[in-house]
Short mmCIF file of C-alpha atoms and ligand atoms in Angstrom, two decimals:
data_model
loop_
_atom_site.label_atom_id
_atom_site.label_comp_id
_atom_site.label_asym_id
_atom_site.label_seq_id
_atom_site.Cartn_x
_atom_site.Cartn_y
_atom_site.Cartn_z
CA MET A 98 14.15 12.69 5.99
CA ASN A 99 16.49 9.83 5.17
CA TYR A 100 14.05 7.27 3.82
CA ARG A 101 14.18 6.69 0.04
CA HIS A 102 11.82 4.10 -1.34
CA ILE A 103 14.07 3.25 -4.29
CA TYR A 104 16.05 0.95 -1.95
CA HIS A 105 12.90 -1.05 -1.18
CA ALA A 106 10.75 -0.77 -4.30
CA GLY A 107 9.17 -4.05 -5.34
CA ASN A 108 10.06 -5.85 -2.11
CA PHE A 109 7.73 -8.29 -0.34
CA ALA A 110 5.99 -5.44 1.49
CA ASP A 111 5.33 -3.57 -1.75
CA VAL A 112 3.89 -6.74 -3.26
CA LEU A 113 1.22 -7.07 -0.56
CA LYS A 114 0.45 -3.34 -0.50
CA HIS A 115 0.26 -2.93 -4.26
CA ALA A 116 -1.69 -6.14 -4.85
CA VAL A 117 -4.30 -4.98 -2.32
CA LEU A 118 -4.33 -1.41 -3.67
CA ALA A 119 -5.03 -2.81 -7.13
CA ARG A 120 -7.90 -4.88 -5.70
CA LEU A 121 -9.37 -1.76 -4.07
CA VAL A 122 -9.13 0.28 -7.28
CA THR A 123 -10.67 -2.54 -9.29
CA TYR A 124 -13.54 -2.81 -6.83
CA MET A 125 -14.25 0.93 -6.92
CA GLN A 126 -14.57 0.62 -10.68
CA GLY A 127 -17.57 -1.66 -10.23
CA LYS A 128 -19.55 1.60 -10.31
CA ASP A 129 -19.31 4.19 -13.09
CA LYS A 130 -19.06 7.07 -10.66
CA ALA A 131 -15.63 8.70 -10.40
CA PHE A 132 -13.44 8.26 -7.34
CA ARG A 133 -10.16 9.71 -6.12
CA VAL A 134 -7.06 8.02 -4.73
CA LEU A 135 -5.39 10.14 -2.08
CA ASP A 136 -1.84 8.87 -1.63
CA THR A 137 -0.47 10.64 1.45
CA HIS A 138 3.13 9.36 1.23
CA ALA A 139 3.51 8.76 -2.46
CA GLY A 140 7.23 8.29 -3.21
CA ILE A 141 8.54 8.87 -6.75
CA GLY A 142 5.97 6.77 -8.57
CA LEU A 143 8.24 4.85 -10.91
CA TYR A 144 11.32 2.88 -9.84
CA ASP A 145 14.23 1.71 -11.94
CA LEU A 146 15.20 -1.60 -10.40
CA SER A 147 18.45 -1.61 -12.36
CA SER A 148 19.56 1.56 -10.56
CA GLU A 149 22.51 1.47 -8.19
CA GLU A 150 20.22 2.08 -5.19
CA ALA A 151 17.82 -0.75 -6.00
CA GLN A 152 20.68 -3.10 -6.86
CA LYS A 153 22.40 -2.29 -3.59
CA THR A 154 19.71 -4.00 -1.50
CA GLY A 155 18.31 -6.24 -4.25
CA GLU A 156 15.12 -6.47 -2.18
CA TRP A 157 12.89 -6.69 -5.25
CA HIS A 158 14.35 -10.09 -6.13
CA GLU A 159 12.52 -11.51 -3.11
CA GLY A 160 9.35 -9.56 -3.88
CA ILE A 161 8.07 -8.84 -7.36
CA GLY A 162 10.97 -10.92 -8.73
CA ARG A 163 9.27 -14.06 -7.39
CA LEU A 164 5.95 -13.37 -9.13
CA LEU A 165 6.92 -12.97 -12.74
CA GLY A 166 6.84 -16.57 -13.92
CA ASP A 167 3.90 -18.16 -15.75
CA ASP A 168 3.27 -20.51 -12.87
CA LEU A 169 0.60 -18.75 -10.81
CA PRO A 170 -2.29 -20.96 -9.62
CA ALA A 171 -5.52 -20.48 -11.58
CA ASP A 172 -7.41 -18.96 -8.64
CA ILE A 173 -4.64 -16.41 -8.03
CA VAL A 174 -4.26 -15.21 -11.63
CA PRO A 175 -7.40 -13.01 -11.69
CA LEU A 176 -6.70 -11.62 -8.21
CA LEU A 177 -3.20 -10.44 -9.12
CA ALA A 178 -3.99 -9.52 -12.73
CA PRO A 179 -4.59 -5.77 -12.23
CA TYR A 180 -1.27 -5.44 -10.37
CA LEU A 181 0.86 -7.77 -12.48
CA ASP A 182 -0.57 -6.53 -15.78
CA ALA A 183 0.53 -3.01 -14.81
CA VAL A 184 4.04 -4.26 -14.02
CA LYS A 185 4.13 -6.18 -17.32
CA ALA A 186 2.87 -3.15 -19.27
CA LEU A 187 5.88 -1.17 -18.03
CA ASN A 188 8.23 -3.95 -19.09
CA PRO A 189 7.07 -5.07 -22.54
CA ASP A 190 10.33 -6.92 -23.18
CA GLY A 191 9.80 -9.12 -20.13
CA GLY A 192 11.41 -9.19 -16.71
CA VAL A 193 11.04 -6.20 -14.45
CA ARG A 194 13.23 -3.16 -14.75
CA LEU A 195 10.55 -0.54 -14.16
CA TYR A 196 8.33 -0.96 -11.14
CA PRO A 197 5.23 1.15 -10.42
CA GLY A 198 4.91 2.74 -7.01
CA SER A 199 1.47 3.29 -5.55
CA PRO A 200 0.54 6.53 -7.38
CA LYS A 201 1.67 5.20 -10.74
CA LEU A 202 -0.06 1.87 -10.22
CA ALA A 203 -3.34 3.56 -9.31
CA ARG A 204 -3.02 5.91 -12.27
CA MET A 205 -2.36 3.04 -14.68
CA LEU A 206 -5.59 1.38 -13.55
CA PHE A 207 -7.75 4.52 -13.80
CA ARG A 208 -10.62 5.12 -16.15
CA SER A 209 -10.98 8.61 -17.66
CA GLN A 210 -13.16 9.80 -14.74
CA ASP A 211 -10.87 8.71 -11.87
CA ARG A 212 -8.43 11.08 -10.11
CA LEU A 213 -5.23 11.00 -8.10
CA SER A 214 -3.97 13.36 -5.38
CA ALA A 215 -0.44 12.46 -4.33
CA MET A 216 1.51 14.03 -1.45
CA GLU A 217 5.28 13.79 -1.15
CA LEU A 218 7.39 15.75 1.32
CA HIS A 219 10.94 14.91 0.31
CA PRO A 220 11.94 17.78 -2.03
CA ASP A 221 13.79 15.63 -4.57
CA ASP A 222 11.20 12.87 -4.57
CA TYR A 223 8.44 15.45 -4.90
CA GLU A 224 10.20 16.92 -7.98
CA THR A 225 10.56 13.47 -9.54
CA LEU A 226 6.92 12.58 -8.91
CA HIS A 227 5.74 15.95 -10.14
CA ARG A 228 7.67 15.44 -13.39
CA LEU A 229 6.20 11.96 -13.81
CA PHE A 230 2.65 13.33 -13.82
CA ASP A 231 3.41 16.62 -15.55
CA GLY A 232 0.57 17.48 -17.92
CA ASP A 233 -1.68 14.70 -16.65
CA PHE A 234 -4.96 16.38 -15.79
CA GLN A 235 -6.18 13.34 -13.84
CA SER A 236 -3.32 13.60 -11.34
CA ARG A 237 -2.27 16.27 -8.90
CA VAL A 238 1.05 16.09 -7.04
CA THR A 239 1.55 18.32 -4.00
CA HIS A 240 4.62 19.07 -1.92
CA LEU A 241 2.91 18.68 1.44
CA ASP A 242 3.10 16.78 4.70
CA GLY A 243 0.85 13.81 4.01
CA TRP A 244 -0.45 13.80 7.58
CA LEU A 245 -1.90 17.28 6.93
CA SER A 246 -3.63 16.07 3.80
CA LEU A 247 -5.64 13.66 5.96
CA GLY A 248 -7.36 16.75 7.32
CA ALA A 249 -7.15 19.06 4.33
CA HIS A 250 -7.95 16.75 1.42
CA VAL A 251 -10.85 14.71 2.71
CA PRO A 252 -13.54 14.23 1.73
CA PRO A 253 -12.58 14.35 -1.94
CA LYS A 254 -14.97 16.25 -4.11
CA GLU A 255 -15.97 13.02 -5.87
CA LYS A 256 -17.25 11.77 -2.45
CA ARG A 257 -15.74 8.37 -3.27
CA GLY A 258 -12.16 7.63 -2.49
CA ILE A 259 -9.31 5.38 -1.47
CA ILE A 260 -6.92 6.91 1.04
CA LEU A 261 -3.55 5.18 1.12
CA VAL A 262 -1.36 6.07 4.11
CA ASP A 263 2.11 4.61 3.68
CA PRO A 264 4.57 6.46 5.94
CA PRO A 265 8.26 5.55 6.09
CA PHE A 266 8.26 4.62 9.79
CA GLU A 267 11.63 6.28 10.27
CA LYS A 268 10.49 8.15 13.38
CA GLU A 269 9.15 7.02 16.75
CA GLY A 270 5.40 7.12 17.16
CA GLU A 271 4.33 6.31 13.61
CA TYR A 272 1.85 3.64 14.75
CA GLU A 273 0.15 6.23 16.96
CA ARG A 274 0.20 8.77 14.13
CA LEU A 275 -1.52 6.26 11.88
CA VAL A 276 -4.30 5.80 14.43
CA ASP A 277 -4.67 9.57 14.97
CA GLY A 278 -4.53 10.28 11.24
CA LEU A 279 -7.22 7.72 10.53
CA ALA A 280 -9.42 9.08 13.34
CA ARG A 281 -9.14 12.62 11.98
CA ALA A 282 -9.81 11.71 8.37
CA TYR A 283 -12.61 9.27 9.19
CA ARG A 284 -14.51 11.95 11.13
CA LYS A 285 -14.63 14.04 7.95
CA PHE A 286 -15.04 11.18 5.50
CA PRO A 287 -16.60 8.09 7.10
CA GLY A 288 -17.45 6.60 3.71
CA GLY A 289 -13.84 6.49 2.49
CA VAL A 290 -11.91 3.30 1.89
CA TYR A 291 -8.71 3.64 3.93
CA CYS A 292 -5.62 1.52 3.50
CA LEU A 293 -2.90 1.95 6.13
CA TRP A 294 0.49 0.29 5.85
CA TYR A 295 2.65 -0.73 8.82
CA PRO A 296 5.83 -2.73 9.38
CA LEU A 297 6.18 -6.02 11.24
CA LYS A 298 9.51 -6.38 13.01
CA LYS A 299 10.90 -7.48 16.34
CA GLY A 300 9.38 -5.48 19.20
CA ALA A 301 6.78 -3.69 17.07
CA PRO A 302 3.76 -2.75 19.24
CA ILE A 303 1.27 -4.60 17.07
CA ALA A 304 -1.20 -5.69 19.77
CA GLU A 305 -1.39 -2.13 21.15
CA PHE A 306 -1.78 -0.77 17.62
CA HIS A 307 -4.67 -3.12 16.86
CA LYS A 308 -6.32 -2.27 20.18
CA ALA A 309 -6.01 1.47 19.56
CA LEU A 310 -7.59 0.97 16.14
CA LYS A 311 -10.43 -1.09 17.61
CA ASP A 312 -11.00 1.59 20.26
CA LEU A 313 -11.71 4.15 17.52
CA GLY A 314 -15.12 2.52 17.20
CA ILE A 315 -14.96 2.47 13.40
CA PRO A 316 -17.42 -0.25 12.40
CA LYS A 317 -15.61 -1.99 9.53
CA MET A 318 -11.90 -2.61 9.69
CA LEU A 319 -10.00 -5.51 8.19
CA CYS A 320 -6.39 -6.44 8.87
CA ALA A 321 -4.02 -8.37 6.58
CA GLU A 322 -0.53 -9.35 7.69
CA LEU A 323 2.26 -11.25 6.00
CA SER A 324 5.58 -12.15 7.61
CA VAL A 325 8.17 -13.68 5.34
CA ARG A 326 10.61 -14.75 8.03
CA SER A 327 11.33 -15.03 11.72
CA ASP A 328 12.24 -11.87 13.64
CA ARG A 329 14.59 -13.77 15.98
CA GLU A 330 17.83 -13.03 14.15
CA THR A 331 17.14 -9.53 12.86
CA THR A 332 15.84 -6.14 13.87
CA GLY A 333 14.95 -5.39 10.23
CA LEU A 334 11.61 -5.68 8.47
CA THR A 335 10.27 -9.23 8.59
CA GLY A 336 6.77 -8.57 7.34
CA SER A 337 4.11 -5.96 6.85
CA GLY A 338 0.48 -5.32 7.55
CA LEU A 339 -2.41 -3.42 6.05
CA ILE A 340 -5.47 -2.05 7.74
CA VAL A 341 -8.39 -1.60 5.37
CA VAL A 342 -11.32 0.46 6.60
CA ASN A 343 -14.61 0.01 4.71
CA PRO A 344 -13.15 -2.82 2.63
CA PRO A 345 -15.00 -4.10 -0.41
CA PHE A 346 -17.20 -7.01 0.71
CA THR A 347 -15.12 -9.30 -1.50
CA LEU A 348 -11.76 -8.47 0.08
CA LYS A 349 -11.80 -10.85 3.05
CA ASP A 350 -12.38 -13.86 0.79
CA GLU A 351 -9.80 -12.62 -1.69
CA LEU A 352 -7.26 -12.33 1.12
CA GLY A 353 -8.17 -15.86 2.13
CA LEU A 354 -6.72 -16.98 -1.23
CA LEU A 355 -4.03 -14.38 -1.72
CA LEU A 356 -2.29 -14.45 1.66
CA PRO A 357 -1.56 -18.20 1.80
CA PHE A 358 -0.27 -18.00 -1.76
CA LEU A 359 1.97 -14.98 -1.02
CA LYS A 360 3.21 -16.61 2.17
CA GLU A 361 4.45 -19.64 0.24
CA ARG A 362 5.76 -17.66 -2.70
CA LEU A 363 7.56 -14.96 -0.71
CA ARG A 364 8.71 -16.97 2.31
CA GLN A 365 12.37 -16.55 3.31
CA ASP A 366 12.35 -19.19 6.02
CA ARG A 367 10.04 -21.76 7.60
CA PHE A 368 8.60 -19.19 10.03
CA ALA A 369 6.69 -17.28 7.36
CA SER A 370 3.10 -16.62 8.40
CA ALA A 371 0.02 -14.79 7.21
CA ARG A 372 -3.35 -13.89 8.63
CA SER A 373 -6.36 -11.74 7.88
CA PHE A 374 -9.04 -10.89 10.39
CA TRP A 375 -11.63 -8.28 11.29
CA ILE A 376 -10.41 -5.76 13.83
CA ALA A 377 -13.95 -4.47 13.86
CA GLY A 378 -17.05 -5.47 12.02
CA GLU A 379 -17.82 -8.71 10.34
CA GLN A 380 -16.55 -11.05 13.04
CA GLN A 381 -19.79 -10.45 14.90
CA LEU A 382 -21.66 -11.78 11.88
CA ALA A 383 -19.35 -14.76 11.59
CA SER A 384 -19.55 -15.87 15.24
N1 LIG B 731 3.51 4.80 -1.23
C1 LIG B 731 4.73 4.57 -2.00
C2 LIG B 731 4.55 3.32 -2.83
O1 LIG B 731 3.87 2.38 -2.37
O2 LIG B 731 5.07 3.26 -3.93
C3 LIG B 731 5.94 4.43 -1.12
C4 LIG B 731 6.08 5.51 -0.12
S1 LIG B 731 7.47 5.40 0.93
C5 LIG B 731 7.13 4.07 1.96
C6 LIG B 731 7.20 6.78 1.99
C7 LIG B 731 7.37 8.12 1.29
O3 LIG B 731 6.89 9.13 2.17
C8 LIG B 731 8.81 8.50 0.98
O4 LIG B 731 8.91 8.84 -0.38
C9 LIG B 731 9.08 9.73 1.86
O5 LIG B 731 9.92 10.69 1.23
C10 LIG B 731 7.68 10.28 2.04
N2 LIG B 731 7.46 11.06 3.26
C11 LIG B 731 8.06 10.99 4.46
N3 LIG B 731 7.44 11.79 5.35
C12 LIG B 731 6.40 12.37 4.69
C13 LIG B 731 5.37 13.24 5.07
N4 LIG B 731 5.26 13.71 6.33
N5 LIG B 731 4.45 13.61 4.14
C14 LIG B 731 4.53 13.13 2.87
N6 LIG B 731 5.49 12.29 2.44
C15 LIG B 731 6.41 11.90 3.35
#
């Protein structure tokens, strides 16, 4: 396991993922009933962007670093508020030195009844995350293969939940594992809200991935993708996507505002692009 998220924390891919995660948490809180966030690949939870590792790549400058001004359009402010307010709360003196990873962000947004189960397999990162939530009875951190938790930890006992699957994509076959993992978990918990993250880069098998997802026969599945630059000159990450199963009914319209804004704000060249569409579900209603 070589991947360490500290090198990438707060980058353009984190911005999309964390903004959408915050929307999902906010939506779940429309009902009083408790829910659980299961974070299968959780990372260390809190990132020091002044650390040597984060400074080495400086990726956050082109992610969260571009969102901190007071110049957000009026229709975007409420959509990003849950996410950006959490970032601001960690940095009361302004700027961004501390950045919340997915488990910390979810936890910061929780009410007293909401719960977190976070899986992390890297031994050091697990220790760090475990320390972060030490003594917090609303959060449980487990040193476990997150793919196993998709079988073992669903459905959550609250019977309401968001399942975030955010693997490092350092091995071959991660797109297929995402599809298989979703299929397994969905069989046990068809009412869950699933959010799967995947990279966009040159040669990525995106069409096959979308087809395999569609072939699962899951009735409601929304896709959001944002590319910040062309993949012609690089084999590195040029964008990222999210698959949201059982999305809140508001999410498609929210993405219709958020994605064009993020495309303009986070673009690194003139080839930036963004799209959201139904892999399964609502398109039948729309046509
Ligand atoms: N979800 C985090 C966030 O948004 O802040 C970032 C997670 S990072 C992309 C992926 C994490 O998965 C890394 O911390 C890595 O150590 C961990 N990891 C890798 N393989 C894993 C596995 N099989 N099960 C659980 N965690 C794993």
